[in-house]
Amino acid sequence: MNNCKAIEITKNIYWVGAVDWSMRNFHGYETSRGTTYNAYLIIDEKVTLIDTVKIDFKDELIERISSVIEPSKIDIIVSSHVEPDHSGALKEIAALAPNAEILTTNPNGLKGLKARYGNLNYKAVKAGDSVSIGARTLQFVPTPMLHWPDSMVTYCPEEKILFSNDAFGEHFATSMRFDDENDLNTVLFEAKKYYANILMPFGKQAQTALSALGNLEIKLIATGHGVIWRSYIEKIISAYKYWSSEDIEDYAVVVFDSMWHSTEVMAKTIVEAFAKRGIPAAYHDIKVNPMSDIVTDIFKSKYLAVGSPTINNQMMPNVAKFLYYLKGLRPLNHKGFAFGSYGWGGQSIAQVEEEMKAAGIEIILDQVKIQNVPTKSQLDEITEKILKLEL
Ligand code: FEO
């Protein structure tokens, strides 16, 4: 017993989700502020539950629902997304409400839910379908690849609420449910981090979804993670328009690992050289900065320099891991170069450059390599090269 209660977000619509204060890693995405799994209960002629929660939090979900209504009275469960942070407690809720219809997309939602939870009372919905639940209507808008093939959002025109699931969300644990009850800069940073680490490869799909939602009048965006947007709806929508565009800014990011400070000194020189050109540069020692924060900085920065010394004929493992992660996110329109110091072989710098190319980064400067400890004149040379770069 957790003594969890539902929170009414507007008349007869309740947040019944869970706050995961301790979650720190979501498939490699370091979630330093935890997360929430948002589920919503609509009390109408047909009692409707939008999504469930991660299975570890099923008791909290059931308690919150029970604080409003007997779970057996649920008539409809909308499964916006098969990923188990939202569908995890589906089977348990279906057991408590055996007559409830589970609405999902066809074929991907149906396939995914059946594979995970067996044969339940599923019903497929498609773009343009709507269902009347009494005084309210629910309209379904599939948003494929945001970020799974089955993803969809649900719009309630009478309430002007968009139940947006992963879109517009953040991994941000908070006791306060609404955007304006939290620090806006923190929320927007976490929303950008979420977009960069999860949605970056799907800009085109995000733009398609934004067009599909373009004409809707929206009073609340009830997300699947983090805050519910009510005061800053335009801000988060325009942020999504920008994040999903190919626009990029005149910023640089320098990411490196170092063994005995030589690559580190090169990194500092590169940061200062960009700054000298009037281009702000972020400095990320990969040993101490989370990969997900680094990727958030890279996301809209035009320039990227990645450095690694050579160890056992290879780049440093931390740098390899970072480049592997970055490649999966398919960054767009970045330019950069590889750098590093080395003792004898020096293979790491070419390897870094290869991986940067594989991640789609245009190489604009030959590998910057220094054997042993950089001298002042070698560092000055790096500065000169960056100052002369045609950008
Ligand atoms: Fe929050 Fe893709 O699940």
Coordinates of C-alpha atoms and ligand atoms in Angstrom, one line a residue:
M1 CA 0.0 0.0 0.0
N2 CA 1.5 3.3 -1.1
N3 CA -1.5 5.4 -0.4
C4 CA -1.4 6.9 -3.9
K5 CA -4.3 9.2 -5.0
A6 CA -5.4 10.4 -8.4
I7 CA -4.8 14.1 -9.3
E8 CA -7.7 15.8 -11.1
I9 CA -6.2 17.8 -14.0
T10 CA -9.5 19.0 -15.3
K11 CA -13.1 18.1 -14.4
N12 CA -13.4 14.3 -14.3
I13 CA -10.0 13.7 -15.9
Y14 CA -7.3 12.4 -13.6
W15 CA -3.6 11.8 -13.7
V16 CA -3.2 8.3 -12.3
G17 CA 0.5 7.6 -13.3
A18 CA 3.6 7.1 -11.3
V19 CA 6.7 9.1 -10.4
D20 CA 10.0 7.1 -10.8
W21 CA 12.3 9.3 -8.7
S22 CA 15.2 6.8 -8.9
M23 CA 15.4 5.9 -12.6
R24 CA 18.8 6.9 -13.9
N25 CA 19.3 5.0 -17.1
F26 CA 16.8 4.5 -19.9
H27 CA 18.5 2.2 -22.4
G28 CA 21.7 4.1 -22.1
Y29 CA 20.1 7.5 -21.8
E30 CA 21.2 8.8 -18.5
T31 CA 18.1 10.3 -16.8
S32 CA 19.6 12.3 -14.1
R33 CA 16.3 13.7 -12.9
G34 CA 14.3 10.4 -13.0
T35 CA 11.0 10.2 -14.9
T36 CA 7.3 9.8 -14.6
Y37 CA 5.0 7.4 -16.4
N38 CA 1.8 9.3 -17.0
A39 CA -1.6 7.6 -17.3
Y40 CA -4.9 9.3 -17.4
L41 CA -8.4 8.3 -16.3
I42 CA -11.4 9.9 -17.9
I43 CA -14.7 9.5 -16.0
D44 CA -17.5 9.6 -18.6
E45 CA -20.3 7.2 -19.7
K46 CA -17.5 4.9 -20.8
V47 CA -14.7 5.1 -18.3
T48 CA -11.4 5.4 -20.2
L49 CA -7.8 4.8 -19.2
I50 CA -5.2 6.4 -21.4
D51 CA -2.1 4.2 -21.0
T52 CA -0.7 2.4 -18.0
V53 CA 2.7 2.5 -16.3
K54 CA 5.9 0.5 -16.1
I55 CA 5.1 -2.8 -14.4
D56 CA 7.1 -1.9 -11.2
F57 CA 4.5 0.8 -10.5
K58 CA 1.3 -1.2 -11.2
D59 CA 0.2 -1.0 -7.6
E60 CA 0.5 2.8 -7.6
L61 CA -1.6 3.0 -10.8
I62 CA -4.2 0.7 -9.4
E63 CA -4.4 2.7 -6.1
R64 CA -4.7 6.0 -8.0
I65 CA -7.5 4.6 -10.2
S66 CA -9.2 3.1 -7.1
S67 CA -9.2 6.4 -5.4
V68 CA -11.6 7.6 -8.1
I69 CA -13.5 4.5 -9.3
E70 CA -13.4 0.7 -9.1
P71 CA -10.9 -0.4 -11.8
S72 CA -13.5 -3.0 -12.9
K73 CA -15.6 -0.1 -14.2
I74 CA -13.0 0.8 -16.9
D75 CA -14.6 0.3 -20.3
I76 CA -11.8 1.4 -22.6
I77 CA -8.0 1.3 -22.4
V78 CA -6.1 3.4 -25.0
S79 CA -2.7 1.9 -25.6
S80 CA -0.8 4.8 -27.2
H81 CA 2.4 2.9 -27.4
V82 CA 3.6 -0.7 -26.9
E83 CA 6.8 0.2 -25.1
P84 CA 6.5 -1.2 -21.6
D85 CA 7.0 2.1 -19.7
H86 CA 3.4 2.8 -20.9
S87 CA 1.9 -0.7 -21.5
G88 CA 3.7 -2.5 -18.6
A89 CA 0.6 -2.9 -16.4
L90 CA -1.8 -3.6 -19.3
K91 CA -2.4 -7.2 -18.4
E92 CA -3.0 -6.4 -14.7
I93 CA -5.5 -3.7 -15.6
A94 CA -7.2 -6.0 -18.2
A95 CA -7.5 -8.6 -15.4
L96 CA -9.2 -6.1 -13.2
A97 CA -11.4 -4.8 -16.0
P98 CA -12.0 -7.9 -18.2
N99 CA -14.6 -6.3 -20.4
A100 CA -12.5 -3.3 -21.3
E101 CA -11.6 -2.9 -24.9
I102 CA -7.9 -2.1 -25.5
L103 CA -7.5 0.3 -28.4
T104 CA -4.3 0.2 -30.4
T105 CA -2.9 0.8 -33.9
N106 CA -3.0 -1.8 -36.6
P107 CA -0.8 -3.7 -37.4
N108 CA 2.1 -2.6 -35.2
G109 CA 0.2 -2.0 -31.9
L110 CA -1.8 -5.2 -32.2
K111 CA 1.4 -7.2 -33.1
G112 CA 3.4 -5.7 -30.3
L113 CA 0.8 -6.0 -27.6
K114 CA -0.1 -9.6 -28.5
A115 CA 3.6 -10.6 -28.4
R116 CA 4.0 -9.1 -24.9
Y117 CA 0.7 -9.7 -23.2
G118 CA -1.0 -12.5 -25.2
N119 CA -4.6 -12.3 -26.4
L120 CA -6.5 -9.6 -24.7
N121 CA -9.5 -7.7 -25.8
Y122 CA -7.8 -5.6 -28.4
K123 CA -9.5 -3.4 -31.0
A124 CA -7.6 -1.7 -33.8
V125 CA -8.0 2.0 -34.5
K126 CA -6.6 3.9 -37.5
A127 CA -6.0 7.5 -38.5
G128 CA -9.3 9.5 -38.5
D129 CA -11.1 7.0 -36.2
S130 CA -12.9 8.4 -33.2
V131 CA -14.9 6.9 -30.4
S132 CA -17.6 8.5 -28.3
I133 CA -17.2 7.9 -24.6
G134 CA -20.3 9.9 -23.6
A135 CA -19.9 13.7 -23.3
R136 CA -16.5 13.4 -24.9
T137 CA -15.0 12.0 -28.0
L138 CA -11.5 10.5 -28.5
Q139 CA -9.9 11.0 -31.9
F140 CA -6.8 8.9 -32.8
V141 CA -3.8 10.2 -34.7
P142 CA -1.1 7.6 -35.5
T143 CA 2.4 9.0 -35.1
P144 CA 4.5 6.2 -36.5
M145 CA 8.2 6.1 -35.5
L146 CA 7.7 8.7 -32.8
H147 CA 9.4 6.7 -31.7
W148 CA 8.0 3.2 -32.3
P149 CA 6.0 2.0 -35.3
D150 CA 2.9 1.7 -33.2
S151 CA 2.9 5.1 -31.6
M152 CA -0.2 7.3 -31.6
V153 CA -1.7 10.3 -29.9
T154 CA -5.3 10.9 -28.9
Y155 CA -7.2 14.1 -29.1
C156 CA -10.3 15.0 -27.1
P157 CA -12.0 17.9 -28.9
E158 CA -14.6 18.7 -26.2
E159 CA -11.7 19.2 -23.7
K160 CA -9.1 20.3 -26.2
I161 CA -6.7 17.9 -24.6
L162 CA -4.0 16.1 -26.6
F163 CA -2.8 12.9 -24.9
S164 CA 0.6 12.9 -26.6
N165 CA 2.4 9.9 -25.1
D166 CA 6.2 10.2 -25.7
A167 CA 5.9 13.4 -27.8
F168 CA 6.5 16.7 -25.9
G169 CA 7.6 14.8 -22.8
E170 CA 10.6 14.8 -20.6
H171 CA 12.3 12.3 -18.2
F172 CA 11.7 14.5 -15.2
A173 CA 10.5 13.3 -11.9
T174 CA 8.5 16.0 -10.1
S175 CA 5.8 16.2 -7.5
M176 CA 4.0 18.9 -9.5
R177 CA 2.0 17.8 -12.6
F178 CA 1.9 21.1 -14.6
D179 CA 4.5 23.0 -16.6
D180 CA 3.9 26.2 -14.8
E181 CA 4.4 24.6 -11.4
N182 CA 8.0 23.6 -12.3
D183 CA 11.1 25.6 -13.3
L184 CA 10.5 26.2 -17.0
N185 CA 14.1 26.2 -18.0
T186 CA 14.7 22.9 -16.3
V187 CA 11.6 21.4 -18.0
L188 CA 12.6 22.7 -21.4
F189 CA 16.2 21.5 -21.0
E190 CA 14.9 18.0 -20.2
A191 CA 12.5 18.1 -23.1
K192 CA 15.3 19.0 -25.4
K193 CA 17.4 16.2 -23.9
Y194 CA 14.6 13.8 -24.4
Y195 CA 14.2 14.9 -28.0
A196 CA 17.9 14.7 -28.7
N197 CA 18.4 11.2 -27.1
I198 CA 15.2 9.6 -28.3
L199 CA 13.6 11.5 -31.2
M200 CA 16.7 12.9 -33.0
P201 CA 16.6 10.2 -35.8
F202 CA 12.9 10.9 -36.5
G203 CA 12.8 14.6 -37.4
K204 CA 10.8 14.0 -40.6
Q205 CA 8.2 11.9 -38.8
A206 CA 8.0 14.5 -36.1
Q207 CA 7.3 17.2 -38.7
T208 CA 4.6 15.0 -40.3
A209 CA 3.0 14.5 -36.9
L210 CA 3.2 18.3 -36.2
S211 CA 1.4 19.0 -39.4
A212 CA -1.3 16.4 -38.6
L213 CA -1.8 18.2 -35.3
G214 CA -1.4 21.7 -36.8
N215 CA -5.1 22.6 -36.8
L216 CA -6.1 21.3 -33.4
E217 CA -7.0 23.7 -30.7
I218 CA -5.1 22.5 -27.7
K219 CA -5.7 23.5 -24.1
L220 CA -3.6 20.8 -22.4
I221 CA -0.9 18.5 -23.7
A222 CA -1.1 15.5 -21.4
T223 CA 2.2 13.8 -22.1
G224 CA 3.4 10.3 -21.3
H225 CA 6.5 11.6 -19.3
G226 CA 7.1 14.7 -17.2
V227 CA 4.8 17.7 -17.0
I228 CA 1.4 18.4 -18.5
W229 CA 1.6 21.5 -20.7
R230 CA -1.0 24.1 -20.1
S231 CA 0.8 27.5 -19.9
Y232 CA 3.6 27.0 -22.3
I233 CA 2.0 25.0 -25.1
E234 CA 3.2 27.3 -27.8
K235 CA 6.7 27.2 -26.4
I236 CA 6.9 23.4 -26.5
I237 CA 5.3 23.1 -29.9
S238 CA 7.6 25.7 -31.5
A239 CA 10.5 24.0 -29.8
Y240 CA 9.5 20.7 -31.5
K241 CA 9.1 22.5 -34.8
Y242 CA 12.7 23.8 -34.4
W243 CA 14.2 20.6 -33.0
S244 CA 12.6 18.5 -35.9
S245 CA 13.9 21.0 -38.5
E246 CA 17.3 20.7 -40.1
D247 CA 18.3 24.1 -38.8
I248 CA 21.6 24.2 -36.9
E249 CA 23.4 26.8 -34.8
D250 CA 26.9 28.3 -34.8
Y251 CA 28.1 26.4 -31.8
A252 CA 30.9 23.9 -31.3
V253 CA 31.2 20.9 -29.0
V254 CA 34.5 19.4 -28.1
V255 CA 34.4 15.8 -26.7
F256 CA 37.4 13.9 -25.6
D257 CA 38.9 11.4 -23.3
S258 CA 42.5 11.7 -22.1
M259 CA 45.1 9.5 -20.3
W260 CA 47.8 11.9 -19.2
H261 CA 46.3 15.3 -20.0
S262 CA 47.8 15.8 -23.5
T263 CA 44.5 15.2 -25.4
E264 CA 42.9 17.3 -22.7
V265 CA 45.2 20.2 -23.4
M266 CA 44.4 19.9 -27.1
A267 CA 40.7 20.0 -26.2
K268 CA 41.1 23.2 -24.2
T269 CA 43.0 24.8 -27.1
I270 CA 40.3 23.8 -29.6
V271 CA 37.5 25.3 -27.3
E272 CA 39.5 28.6 -27.0
A273 CA 40.1 28.7 -30.8
F274 CA 36.4 28.4 -31.6
A275 CA 35.7 31.0 -28.9
K276 CA 38.3 33.3 -30.5
R277 CA 36.2 33.1 -33.7
G278 CA 33.1 34.1 -31.8
I279 CA 31.8 30.5 -31.8
P280 CA 30.8 29.4 -28.3
A281 CA 32.2 25.9 -27.6
A282 CA 31.1 23.3 -25.0
Y283 CA 33.9 21.3 -23.4
H284 CA 33.0 17.7 -22.5
D285 CA 35.4 15.4 -20.7
I286 CA 33.7 12.2 -21.4
K287 CA 35.0 10.6 -18.2
V288 CA 32.9 13.0 -16.1
N289 CA 30.0 14.2 -18.3
P290 CA 27.0 11.9 -19.1
M291 CA 26.8 10.9 -22.8
S292 CA 23.1 12.0 -22.9
D293 CA 24.1 15.6 -21.9
I294 CA 26.8 15.7 -24.5
V295 CA 24.4 14.5 -27.2
T296 CA 22.0 17.2 -26.1
D297 CA 24.7 19.8 -26.7
I298 CA 25.7 18.3 -30.0
F299 CA 22.1 18.1 -31.3
K300 CA 21.9 21.7 -32.7
S301 CA 25.6 22.6 -32.7
K302 CA 27.2 22.8 -36.1
Y303 CA 30.7 21.8 -35.1
L304 CA 32.0 18.8 -33.3
A305 CA 35.6 17.9 -32.4
V306 CA 36.2 14.4 -30.9
G307 CA 39.5 13.5 -29.3
S308 CA 41.1 10.3 -28.1
P309 CA 44.6 9.2 -27.3
T310 CA 45.6 5.7 -28.5
I311 CA 45.4 2.7 -26.2
N312 CA 46.3 -0.8 -27.3
N313 CA 46.1 0.4 -30.9
Q314 CA 42.6 1.7 -30.5
M315 CA 40.6 4.8 -29.4
M316 CA 39.6 5.0 -25.7
P317 CA 36.6 2.8 -24.9
N318 CA 34.6 5.8 -23.6
V319 CA 35.1 7.6 -26.9
A320 CA 34.1 4.4 -28.9
K321 CA 30.9 4.1 -26.8
F322 CA 30.1 7.7 -27.3
L323 CA 30.6 7.5 -31.1
Y324 CA 28.5 4.4 -31.3
Y325 CA 25.7 6.1 -29.4
L326 CA 25.9 9.2 -31.6
K327 CA 25.8 7.2 -34.8
G328 CA 22.6 5.5 -33.8
L329 CA 21.0 9.0 -33.3
R330 CA 21.8 9.9 -37.0
P331 CA 22.8 13.6 -36.3
L332 CA 22.2 15.9 -39.2
N333 CA 24.3 18.7 -40.7
H334 CA 27.3 18.6 -38.4
K335 CA 30.9 19.3 -39.4
G336 CA 34.0 18.4 -37.5
F337 CA 37.3 16.7 -37.0
A338 CA 39.2 14.2 -34.9
F339 CA 42.1 15.0 -32.7
G340 CA 44.3 13.4 -30.1
S341 CA 47.8 12.8 -28.7
Y342 CA 49.6 9.5 -28.9
G343 CA 52.7 7.8 -27.7
W344 CA 53.7 5.6 -30.7
G345 CA 51.1 4.1 -33.0
G346 CA 48.5 6.9 -33.0
Q347 CA 45.8 4.8 -34.7
S348 CA 43.0 6.2 -32.6
I349 CA 42.7 9.5 -34.4
A350 CA 42.0 7.9 -37.8
Q351 CA 39.6 5.6 -36.1
V352 CA 37.7 8.5 -34.5
E353 CA 37.5 10.2 -37.9
E354 CA 36.1 7.1 -39.5
E355 CA 33.5 6.7 -36.9
M356 CA 32.6 10.4 -37.2
K357 CA 32.1 9.9 -40.9
A358 CA 30.0 6.9 -40.2
A359 CA 27.8 9.0 -38.0
G360 CA 27.3 11.4 -40.9
I361 CA 29.6 14.1 -39.8
E362 CA 31.4 16.1 -42.6
I363 CA 35.1 16.2 -41.9
I364 CA 36.4 19.7 -42.4
L365 CA 40.0 19.4 -41.0
D366 CA 42.6 16.7 -41.3
Q367 CA 43.2 14.6 -38.2
V368 CA 44.9 16.8 -35.6
K369 CA 47.6 14.5 -34.1
I370 CA 50.4 15.3 -31.6
Q371 CA 52.9 12.8 -30.4
N372 CA 53.6 12.8 -26.7
V373 CA 53.1 16.1 -24.9
P374 CA 51.9 19.1 -27.0
T375 CA 54.3 22.0 -27.1
K376 CA 53.2 25.6 -27.1
S377 CA 54.0 25.9 -30.8
Q378 CA 52.0 22.8 -31.6
L379 CA 49.0 24.2 -29.7
D380 CA 49.4 27.5 -31.4
E381 CA 49.3 25.6 -34.7
I382 CA 46.0 24.0 -33.8
T383 CA 44.6 27.5 -33.0
E384 CA 45.8 28.8 -36.3
K385 CA 44.2 25.9 -38.2
I386 CA 40.9 26.5 -36.5
L387 CA 41.1 30.3 -37.1
K388 CA 41.7 29.7 -40.8
L389 CA 39.1 27.0 -41.3
E390 CA 36.5 28.0 -43.9
L391 CA 33.3 27.5 -42.0
Ligands
FEO1 FE1 8.0 6.4 -23.1 FE2 8.7 5.0 -26.0 O1 8.1 5.0 -24.3

